[in-house]
């Protein structure tokens, strides 16, 4: 029988060393059955016990998974449920709700198939993010810092922070909109309240990882119940709904909208978050069980991620379907309407009655509060990973709220109807950051020096992920170019310059030889110092006798 229990970790915080290509094993836990140090087999790296390198919310609260070579177990699957829930809510944040409303207005049911495809792609990408964390025991931010030059890692960090803060602005304004509907508070007052009340959710973390995941699950389910109830009440056209889900068709003039759907589902900060959250499950990494335990965890996390993101798709689909029907009714009656997050309540109340706007607002409030907290966690892991220093959650809230409060207040004071323009700008930023972030996520798992020879991508997998990466980058670039106004020659010049910089960064990220490659293939001593500096290896040396790598203090 699989014994699964929540445990309290008494091991002190450990500082990770990124001076070599392999990941050193941490000390064994006091009970002696997890994470014991093991000798490297020939050609095999030593991996740690899936703890993050610095203090995080799972240092004292985690779920301990005991490995048993058995068939699928529903009980064991339940022990893995949690990280996917926290990731899925980013697909349901107020920015995505607004995107769903715009989709319903622009193309009706006809792009539901593309929304489904975007969620399927998201399942694949997020599973790879979880895979990186499970196999190596380190999350994406830590790997980027360890394998890329310092200056380039700083650029990665800044891009990730911009993406997180952009999403946070949407979440804060969306939550303030819900408070305005429920209480008639001005939007600016709701923004201030939302910025402050996030501190209340920090207390939940002290109750343990399972309680935290339960709270997030309840908030997501609140949104689901609200829109499922309204979908039943509004009685959509079921035939058109299923036709839109399974018949691929892009209406004329909806190409940009179609590309935006994919961009709104794939979130760059989710890649950092998911690779870190899987560290809350402590696996049996003793030498005799290590590979089996990791493969078992990857299998269960794939299932868990698929279930959670399919759940997110059903909620997004419900939002689209509800507003499709509402817009049809209003159009047939000749009633003018505005397709926006702020006006969603008035649209529903015109069709379903005044009570429906409160149901809409409750769901929006629940997911807004939930996503603001998950954004704080994403930022916490990003900062810890890139700077190797612990950041207290309350400190992270202060920083993110202080930065996002100003543009959110600007939107609130200049009229909330400009939220659609702000969302377009933020989606472009997210698309650019995603294109750069997804490359190291996939590239890291192609090297045996990072994940071990038994988990490195084979040739077929490399071709598949390369094709996926190219497709995502192309679509995101198209979306970014499509929304930029080109009314003058200066804008064309600026666009060409921006595309050139963007292409250079993407190519550098893809072509850059990771530090582990420099070490294992003895490229360091052969390269001129200027070239070594360019690739971040000026302080890198290889022991001629052992082949070990080390960072020289300069």
Coordinates of C-alpha atoms in Angstrom, one line a residue:
X1 CA 0.0 0.0 0.0
X2 CA 1.3 3.4 -0.8
X3 CA 2.0 5.3 2.3
X4 CA 1.6 9.0 1.7
X5 CA 1.7 11.5 4.5
X6 CA 2.2 15.2 5.1
X7 CA 5.5 15.8 6.9
X8 CA 7.3 18.7 8.5
X9 CA 10.8 19.2 7.2
X10 CA 13.4 19.8 9.9
X11 CA 16.3 20.2 7.5
X12 CA 17.6 23.7 7.4
X13 CA 17.5 25.8 4.3
X14 CA 20.3 24.8 1.9
X15 CA 22.1 27.1 -0.4
X16 CA 22.6 25.6 -3.9
X17 CA 25.9 25.8 -5.7
X18 CA 25.6 26.5 -9.4
X19 CA 29.3 26.3 -9.9
X20 CA 29.1 23.0 -11.8
X21 CA 26.9 21.4 -14.3
X22 CA 25.6 18.7 -12.0
X23 CA 23.3 19.3 -9.1
X24 CA 24.7 18.1 -5.8
X25 CA 22.7 15.9 -3.6
X26 CA 21.5 17.5 -0.3
X27 CA 22.0 15.9 3.0
X28 CA 19.6 13.0 3.9
X29 CA 16.6 13.8 5.9
X30 CA 16.6 12.8 9.5
X31 CA 14.3 9.8 8.8
X32 CA 16.8 8.5 6.4
X33 CA 14.4 7.5 3.6
X34 CA 14.5 10.4 1.3
X35 CA 17.2 12.2 -0.6
X36 CA 20.2 10.3 0.7
X37 CA 23.5 11.2 -1.0
X38 CA 24.5 8.8 -3.7
X39 CA 27.5 8.2 -5.8
X40 CA 27.5 9.0 -9.5
X41 CA 27.4 6.2 -11.9
X42 CA 29.6 6.6 -15.0
X43 CA 28.1 9.3 -17.2
X44 CA 25.4 10.1 -14.7
X45 CA 24.9 13.2 -12.6
X46 CA 23.8 13.4 -9.0
X47 CA 20.4 15.0 -8.5
X48 CA 19.1 16.5 -5.3
X49 CA 16.0 15.8 -3.3
X50 CA 13.7 18.1 -5.1
X51 CA 14.0 20.9 -2.6
X52 CA 14.4 24.4 -3.9
X53 CA 17.8 25.9 -3.1
X54 CA 16.6 28.6 -0.8
X55 CA 13.8 29.1 1.6
X56 CA 10.3 28.8 0.2
X57 CA 6.7 28.1 1.3
X58 CA 7.4 24.3 1.2
X59 CA 10.4 24.3 3.4
X60 CA 8.4 23.3 6.5
X61 CA 5.3 21.9 4.8
X62 CA 5.4 19.3 2.1
X63 CA 3.9 16.1 1.0
X64 CA 6.1 13.0 1.3
X65 CA 5.6 10.4 -1.4
X66 CA 6.8 6.9 -0.8
X67 CA 7.6 5.0 -4.0
X68 CA 6.1 1.6 -4.8
X69 CA 6.3 -0.1 -8.1
X70 CA 2.6 -0.6 -8.6
X71 CA -0.2 0.2 -11.0
X72 CA -2.1 3.4 -11.1
X73 CA -3.6 4.4 -7.8
X74 CA -6.3 7.1 -7.4
X75 CA -5.2 7.6 -3.8
X76 CA -1.6 8.4 -4.9
X77 CA -2.9 10.6 -7.7
X78 CA -4.7 12.7 -5.1
X79 CA -1.5 13.2 -3.2
X80 CA -0.1 14.9 -6.4
X81 CA -3.1 17.1 -7.0
X82 CA -2.3 20.8 -6.2
X83 CA 0.4 22.3 -8.4
X84 CA -1.7 22.0 -11.5
X85 CA -4.6 23.9 -9.7
X86 CA -2.3 26.8 -8.9
X87 CA -1.1 26.9 -12.5
X88 CA -4.5 26.6 -14.0
X89 CA -5.8 29.7 -12.4
X90 CA -3.5 31.9 -14.5
X91 CA -5.6 30.7 -17.5
X92 CA -8.7 32.1 -15.7
X93 CA -7.5 35.5 -14.5
X94 CA -9.5 38.7 -15.2
X95 CA -7.3 39.3 -18.3
X96 CA -8.4 35.9 -19.7
X97 CA -12.0 36.5 -18.8
X98 CA -11.8 39.7 -20.8
X99 CA -10.2 37.8 -23.7
X100 CA -13.1 35.3 -23.6
X101 CA -15.7 38.1 -23.7
X102 CA -13.9 39.7 -26.7
X103 CA -13.7 36.3 -28.4
X104 CA -17.5 35.9 -27.9
X105 CA -18.1 39.3 -29.5
X106 CA -15.7 38.9 -32.4
X107 CA -16.2 35.3 -33.5
X108 CA -19.0 33.8 -31.5
X109 CA -18.6 30.0 -31.0
X110 CA -16.3 29.6 -34.0
X111 CA -13.0 29.8 -32.1
X112 CA -13.8 27.3 -29.3
X113 CA -11.7 24.7 -31.2
X114 CA -8.7 27.0 -31.1
X115 CA -9.3 27.7 -27.4
X116 CA -9.3 23.9 -26.9
X117 CA -6.1 23.5 -28.9
X118 CA -4.4 26.3 -26.9
X119 CA -5.2 24.4 -23.7
X120 CA -3.8 21.2 -25.1
X121 CA -0.6 22.9 -26.0
X122 CA -0.5 24.4 -22.6
X123 CA -0.9 20.9 -21.0
X124 CA 2.2 19.8 -23.0
X125 CA 4.3 22.8 -22.1
X126 CA 3.3 22.9 -18.4
X127 CA 4.0 19.1 -18.2
X128 CA 7.5 19.8 -19.4
X129 CA 7.9 22.6 -16.8
X130 CA 6.9 20.1 -14.1
X131 CA 9.2 17.5 -15.6
X132 CA 12.2 19.8 -15.2
X133 CA 11.5 20.4 -11.6
X134 CA 10.8 16.7 -10.8
X135 CA 13.9 15.3 -12.5
X136 CA 16.4 17.9 -11.4
X137 CA 15.0 19.1 -8.1
X138 CA 15.6 22.7 -9.2
X139 CA 13.2 25.1 -10.8
X140 CA 13.6 27.0 -14.1
X141 CA 14.9 30.3 -12.6
X142 CA 17.7 28.4 -10.8
X143 CA 18.7 26.6 -14.0
X144 CA 18.8 29.7 -16.1
X145 CA 21.0 31.4 -13.5
X146 CA 23.3 28.4 -13.4
X147 CA 23.6 27.8 -17.1
X148 CA 23.6 31.2 -18.8
X149 CA 25.9 34.3 -18.4
X150 CA 25.2 36.5 -15.5
X151 CA 24.2 39.5 -17.6
X152 CA 21.8 37.4 -19.7
X153 CA 20.3 35.9 -16.5
X154 CA 19.6 39.5 -15.4
X155 CA 17.8 40.1 -18.6
X156 CA 15.7 37.0 -18.1
X157 CA 14.9 38.1 -14.6
X158 CA 13.8 41.5 -15.7
X159 CA 11.6 40.1 -18.5
X160 CA 10.0 37.6 -16.0
X161 CA 9.3 40.4 -13.5
X162 CA 7.7 42.6 -16.2
X163 CA 5.4 39.7 -17.2
X164 CA 4.4 39.0 -13.6
X165 CA 3.7 42.6 -12.9
X166 CA 1.7 43.0 -16.1
X167 CA -0.5 40.0 -15.1
X168 CA -0.8 41.5 -11.6
X169 CA -2.2 44.7 -13.0
X170 CA -4.9 42.8 -14.8
X171 CA -5.7 40.9 -11.7
X172 CA -5.9 43.9 -9.4
X173 CA -8.1 45.9 -11.8
X174 CA -10.3 42.9 -12.4
X175 CA -10.8 42.3 -8.7
X176 CA -11.5 46.0 -8.2
X177 CA -14.1 45.8 -11.0
X178 CA -15.8 42.9 -9.1
X179 CA -15.9 45.0 -5.9
X180 CA -17.4 47.9 -7.8
X181 CA -20.2 45.7 -9.1
X182 CA -20.9 44.2 -5.6
X183 CA -20.5 47.4 -3.5
X184 CA -20.6 50.3 -5.9
X185 CA -17.1 51.3 -4.7
X186 CA -15.1 53.5 -7.2
X187 CA -12.7 51.4 -9.2
X188 CA -9.7 53.3 -7.7
X189 CA -10.9 52.4 -4.2
X190 CA -11.2 48.8 -5.2
X191 CA -7.7 48.9 -6.5
X192 CA -6.3 50.1 -3.2
X193 CA -8.3 47.5 -1.2
X194 CA -7.2 44.7 -3.5
X195 CA -3.6 45.8 -3.1
X196 CA -3.9 45.6 0.6
X197 CA -6.1 42.6 1.2
X198 CA -3.5 40.3 -0.5
X199 CA -1.7 40.3 2.9
X200 CA -4.6 38.4 4.4
X201 CA -4.0 35.4 2.1
X202 CA -0.4 35.1 3.3
X203 CA -1.7 33.6 6.5
X204 CA -3.0 30.6 4.5
X205 CA 0.5 29.6 3.7
X206 CA 1.3 29.0 7.3
X207 CA -1.4 26.3 7.4
X208 CA 0.5 24.1 5.1
X209 CA 0.8 23.3 1.4
X210 CA -2.4 21.1 1.3
X211 CA -4.5 23.8 2.9
X212 CA -3.1 26.4 0.5
X213 CA -3.9 24.2 -2.5
X214 CA -7.4 23.6 -1.1
X215 CA -8.1 27.3 -0.8
X216 CA -7.0 27.9 -4.4
X217 CA -9.1 25.0 -5.6
X218 CA -12.2 26.4 -3.8
X219 CA -11.7 29.8 -5.3
X220 CA -11.4 28.3 -8.8
X221 CA -14.4 26.2 -8.2
X222 CA -16.4 29.3 -7.2
X223 CA -15.7 30.8 -10.6
X224 CA -16.7 27.5 -12.2
X225 CA -20.0 27.3 -10.4
X226 CA -20.9 30.9 -11.2
X227 CA -20.4 30.5 -14.9
X228 CA -21.8 27.0 -15.1
X229 CA -25.0 28.2 -13.4
X230 CA -25.3 31.1 -15.8
X231 CA -24.6 28.8 -18.8
X232 CA -27.5 26.6 -17.8
X233 CA -29.7 29.7 -17.2
X234 CA -28.9 31.3 -20.6
X235 CA -29.6 28.1 -22.6
X236 CA -26.9 28.4 -25.3
X237 CA -27.1 26.9 -28.8
X238 CA -25.6 23.4 -28.0
X239 CA -25.3 22.5 -31.7
X240 CA -23.3 25.6 -32.5
X241 CA -21.2 25.2 -29.3
X242 CA -20.1 21.6 -30.2
X243 CA -19.5 22.7 -33.8
X244 CA -17.3 25.5 -32.6
X245 CA -15.3 23.1 -30.4
X246 CA -14.5 20.5 -33.1
X247 CA -14.8 22.2 -36.5
X248 CA -11.6 24.3 -37.2
X249 CA -12.7 27.6 -38.7
X250 CA -11.3 31.1 -38.4
X251 CA -13.8 33.8 -39.4
X252 CA -12.7 36.5 -41.7
X253 CA -11.1 39.4 -39.8
X254 CA -10.5 37.3 -36.6
X255 CA -6.9 36.2 -37.3
X256 CA -5.4 38.5 -34.7
X257 CA -8.1 37.4 -32.2
X258 CA -7.2 33.8 -33.0
X259 CA -3.5 34.3 -32.4
X260 CA -4.3 36.2 -29.2
X261 CA -6.2 33.2 -27.8
X262 CA -3.0 31.1 -27.8
X263 CA -1.0 34.0 -26.3
X264 CA -3.5 34.5 -23.5
X265 CA -3.4 30.8 -22.4
X266 CA 0.4 30.3 -22.4
X267 CA 1.8 32.4 -19.5
X268 CA 5.6 32.7 -19.1
X269 CA 5.5 33.0 -15.3
X270 CA 3.6 29.8 -15.1
X271 CA 6.7 28.0 -16.4
X272 CA 8.7 29.3 -13.5
X273 CA 5.9 28.6 -11.0
X274 CA 5.1 25.0 -12.1
X275 CA 8.7 23.9 -12.1
X276 CA 9.0 25.1 -8.5
X277 CA 5.6 23.9 -7.1
X278 CA 6.4 20.3 -7.8
X279 CA 9.1 20.6 -5.2
X280 CA 6.4 20.3 -2.6
X281 CA 6.3 16.6 -3.2
X282 CA 9.3 14.9 -1.7
X283 CA 10.2 11.7 -3.5
X284 CA 12.2 8.7 -2.5
X285 CA 15.5 9.4 -4.2
X286 CA 17.6 6.6 -2.9
X287 CA 19.8 5.1 -5.6
X288 CA 17.7 1.9 -5.9
X289 CA 14.4 3.8 -6.2
X290 CA 15.4 7.1 -7.8
X291 CA 14.6 6.5 -11.4
X292 CA 11.3 4.7 -10.7
X293 CA 10.2 7.3 -8.2
X294 CA 10.9 10.2 -10.7
X295 CA 9.1 8.4 -13.6
X296 CA 6.1 7.7 -11.3
X297 CA 6.0 11.4 -10.2
X298 CA 6.2 12.6 -13.8
X299 CA 3.3 10.3 -14.8
X300 CA 1.1 11.5 -12.0
X301 CA 1.9 15.1 -12.5
X302 CA 1.1 14.8 -16.3
X303 CA -2.3 13.3 -15.3
X304 CA -2.9 16.0 -12.7
X305 CA -1.9 18.8 -15.0
X306 CA -4.2 17.5 -17.8
X307 CA -7.2 17.3 -15.4
X308 CA -6.6 20.8 -14.0
X309 CA -6.1 22.4 -17.4
X310 CA -9.1 20.6 -18.9
X311 CA -11.1 22.0 -16.0
X312 CA -9.8 25.5 -16.8
X313 CA -10.8 25.0 -20.5
X314 CA -14.4 24.1 -19.5
X315 CA -14.6 27.3 -17.4
X316 CA -13.2 29.4 -20.2
X317 CA -15.6 27.7 -22.6
X318 CA -18.5 28.5 -20.3
X319 CA -17.5 32.2 -20.2
X320 CA -17.4 32.3 -24.0
X321 CA -20.7 30.5 -24.4
X322 CA -22.5 32.6 -21.9
X323 CA -21.5 35.8 -23.6
X324 CA -22.1 34.5 -27.1
X325 CA -25.7 33.8 -26.2
X326 CA -26.1 37.1 -24.4
X327 CA -24.7 39.1 -27.3
X328 CA -27.0 37.3 -29.7
X329 CA -30.0 38.1 -27.6
X330 CA -29.0 41.8 -27.3
X331 CA -28.2 42.1 -31.0
X332 CA -31.5 40.5 -32.0
X333 CA -33.3 43.0 -29.8
X334 CA -31.3 46.0 -31.1
X335 CA -29.9 46.8 -27.7
X336 CA -26.4 48.3 -27.8
X337 CA -23.7 46.7 -25.6
X338 CA -20.0 46.9 -24.9
X339 CA -17.9 43.7 -24.9
X340 CA -15.6 44.4 -21.9
X341 CA -14.8 43.1 -18.5
X342 CA -16.4 46.1 -16.8
X343 CA -19.6 45.9 -18.8
X344 CA -20.0 42.2 -18.6
X345 CA -22.3 42.6 -15.6
X346 CA -24.6 44.9 -17.4
X347 CA -24.7 42.6 -20.4
X348 CA -25.7 39.6 -18.3
X349 CA -28.2 41.5 -16.2
X350 CA -30.0 42.7 -19.4
X351 CA -30.5 39.1 -20.5
X352 CA -30.7 37.1 -17.3
X353 CA -31.9 39.6 -14.8
X354 CA -30.2 41.8 -12.1
X355 CA -29.2 38.9 -10.0
X356 CA -26.9 37.5 -12.6
X357 CA -24.5 40.4 -12.3
X358 CA -23.8 39.5 -8.7
X359 CA -23.1 35.9 -9.7
X360 CA -20.7 37.3 -12.3
X361 CA -19.0 39.6 -9.8
X362 CA -18.6 36.8 -7.2
X363 CA -16.8 34.6 -9.7
X364 CA -14.6 37.5 -10.9
X365 CA -13.8 38.4 -7.3
X366 CA -12.8 34.8 -6.4
X367 CA -10.5 34.3 -9.3
X368 CA -9.0 37.8 -9.0
X369 CA -8.0 37.1 -5.4
X370 CA -6.7 33.7 -6.3
X371 CA -4.5 34.9 -9.2
X372 CA -3.0 37.8 -7.2
X373 CA -1.7 35.3 -4.7
X374 CA -0.3 32.9 -7.3
X375 CA 1.4 35.8 -9.0
X376 CA 3.1 36.6 -5.7
X377 CA 4.3 33.1 -5.5
X378 CA 5.6 33.2 -9.1
X379 CA 7.6 36.4 -8.3
X380 CA 8.9 34.9 -5.1
X381 CA 10.4 31.9 -6.9
X382 CA 11.7 34.0 -9.8
X383 CA 13.5 36.4 -7.4
X384 CA 14.9 33.5 -5.2
X385 CA 16.1 31.6 -8.2
X386 CA 17.9 34.3 -10.0
X387 CA 19.4 36.0 -7.0
X388 CA 19.8 33.0 -4.7
X389 CA 18.2 34.8 -1.8
X390 CA 15.0 34.1 0.1
X391 CA 12.2 36.6 -0.2
X392 CA 9.5 36.6 2.4
X393 CA 6.0 36.5 0.9
X394 CA 5.0 39.8 2.6
X395 CA 8.0 41.5 1.1
X396 CA 7.1 40.2 -2.3
X397 CA 3.5 41.5 -1.9
X398 CA 4.8 45.0 -0.9
X399 CA 7.1 45.2 -4.0
X400 CA 4.6 43.8 -6.6
X401 CA 1.7 45.8 -5.2
X402 CA 3.7 49.0 -5.1
X403 CA 4.8 48.6 -8.7
X404 CA 1.4 47.5 -10.1
X405 CA -0.6 49.9 -8.0
X406 CA 0.4 53.0 -10.0
X407 CA -0.6 51.8 -13.5
X408 CA -3.7 50.1 -12.0
X409 CA -4.7 53.5 -10.4
X410 CA -4.0 55.2 -13.7
X411 CA -6.4 52.9 -15.5
X412 CA -9.0 53.3 -12.7
X413 CA -8.8 57.1 -12.8
X414 CA -8.7 57.5 -16.6
X415 CA -11.8 55.2 -16.9
X416 CA -11.9 51.5 -16.7
X417 CA -13.0 51.2 -20.4
X418 CA -9.3 51.5 -21.3
X419 CA -8.7 48.1 -19.7
X420 CA -9.0 46.4 -23.1
X421 CA -6.1 48.5 -24.5
X422 CA -4.0 47.8 -21.5
X423 CA -4.8 44.1 -21.8
X424 CA -3.6 44.2 -25.4
X425 CA -0.3 45.8 -24.4
X426 CA 0.2 43.3 -21.5
X427 CA -0.6 40.3 -23.8
X428 CA 2.1 41.5 -26.3
X429 CA 4.6 41.7 -23.4
X430 CA 3.6 38.2 -22.2
X431 CA 4.0 36.9 -25.8
X432 CA 7.6 38.3 -26.1
X433 CA 8.6 37.0 -22.6
X434 CA 7.1 33.6 -23.4
X435 CA 9.1 33.3 -26.6
X436 CA 12.3 33.8 -24.7
X437 CA 11.4 31.7 -21.6
X438 CA 10.2 28.6 -23.4
X439 CA 13.6 28.1 -25.1
X440 CA 15.6 27.3 -22.0
X441 CA 12.8 25.2 -20.6
X442 CA 13.0 22.9 -23.5
X443 CA 16.7 23.2 -24.2
X444 CA 17.7 22.3 -20.6
X445 CA 16.0 19.0 -20.9
X446 CA 17.9 18.0 -24.0
X447 CA 21.2 17.7 -22.2
X448 CA 22.2 14.6 -20.1
X449 CA 24.4 16.9 -18.1
X450 CA 21.3 18.6 -16.7
X451 CA 18.6 15.9 -16.4
X452 CA 20.7 12.8 -16.5
X453 CA 21.2 10.4 -19.5
X454 CA 18.0 8.5 -18.7
X455 CA 15.8 11.6 -18.9
X456 CA 17.4 13.6 -21.7
X457 CA 15.3 14.2 -24.8
X458 CA 15.9 11.8 -27.7
X459 CA 16.1 12.9 -31.3
X460 CA 12.3 12.6 -31.9
X461 CA 11.5 14.6 -28.8
X462 CA 14.0 17.3 -29.7
X463 CA 12.5 17.7 -33.1
X464 CA 9.0 17.9 -31.6
X465 CA 9.8 20.5 -29.0
X466 CA 11.8 22.5 -31.6
X467 CA 8.8 22.6 -33.9
X468 CA 6.5 23.6 -31.0
X469 CA 8.9 26.3 -29.9
X470 CA 9.2 27.7 -33.5
X471 CA 5.4 27.7 -33.8
X472 CA 4.8 29.5 -30.5
X473 CA 7.5 32.1 -31.3
X474 CA 6.1 32.7 -34.8
X475 CA 2.5 33.1 -33.5
X476 CA 3.5 35.4 -30.7
X477 CA 5.6 37.6 -33.0
X478 CA 2.7 37.8 -35.4
X479 CA 0.3 38.9 -32.6
X480 CA 2.8 41.5 -31.3
X481 CA 3.3 43.0 -34.8
X482 CA -0.4 43.0 -35.5
X483 CA -1.5 45.1 -32.6
X484 CA 1.3 47.8 -33.0
X485 CA -0.1 50.8 -34.9
X486 CA 2.0 51.7 -38.0
X487 CA 0.8 55.1 -38.8
X488 CA 4.2 56.7 -39.7
X489 CA 7.6 55.9 -41.1
X490 CA 9.1 56.3 -37.6
X491 CA 6.9 53.5 -36.3
X492 CA 8.1 51.2 -39.1
X493 CA 11.7 52.0 -38.2
X494 CA 11.0 51.3 -34.6
X495 CA 9.2 48.1 -35.4
X496 CA 12.1 46.9 -37.6
X497 CA 14.6 47.7 -34.8
X498 CA 12.4 45.9 -32.2
X499 CA 12.1 42.8 -34.4
X500 CA 15.8 42.8 -34.9
X501 CA 16.5 42.9 -31.2
X502 CA 13.9 40.3 -30.5
X503 CA 15.3 38.0 -33.1
X504 CA 18.8 38.4 -31.8
X505 CA 17.8 37.6 -28.2
X506 CA 15.8 34.6 -29.3
X507 CA 18.7 33.3 -31.5
X508 CA 21.2 33.9 -28.7
X509 CA 19.0 32.1 -26.2
X510 CA 18.6 29.1 -28.6
X511 CA 22.3 28.9 -29.8
X512 CA 24.1 29.7 -26.6
X513 CA 26.2 26.7 -25.4
X514 CA 25.2 26.0 -21.8
X515 CA 27.8 26.0 -19.1
X516 CA 27.5 22.2 -18.6
X517 CA 28.4 21.8 -22.3
X518 CA 31.5 23.9 -21.9
X519 CA 32.5 21.8 -19.0
X520 CA 31.8 18.3 -20.3
X521 CA 33.2 18.9 -23.8
X522 CA 36.3 20.8 -22.8
X523 CA 35.6 23.8 -24.8
X524 CA 36.8 26.3 -22.2
X525 CA 40.5 26.1 -22.5
X526 CA 40.4 26.2 -26.3
X527 CA 38.4 29.5 -26.6
X528 CA 40.0 32.9 -26.4
X529 CA 39.2 34.9 -23.3
X530 CA 37.0 37.3 -25.2
X531 CA 34.9 34.5 -26.5
X532 CA 34.7 32.9 -23.0
X533 CA 33.5 36.3 -21.6
X534 CA 30.9 36.5 -24.3
X535 CA 29.4 33.2 -23.3
X536 CA 29.8 33.8 -19.6
X537 CA 32.7 31.5 -19.0
X538 CA 35.5 33.8 -18.1
X539 CA 35.5 32.5 -14.6
X540 CA 35.0 28.9 -15.6
X541 CA 37.7 26.2 -15.4
X542 CA 37.9 22.4 -15.8
X543 CA 39.9 20.2 -13.6
X544 CA 42.3 18.4 -15.9
X545 CA 42.5 15.3 -13.7
X546 CA 38.8 14.8 -12.6
X547 CA 36.9 16.7 -15.2
X548 CA 35.0 18.5 -12.5
X549 CA 34.1 22.1 -13.1
X550 CA 34.4 25.0 -10.7
X551 CA 33.9 28.8 -10.7
X552 CA 37.1 30.6 -10.0
X553 CA 36.9 33.6 -7.8
X554 CA 38.0 36.6 -9.8

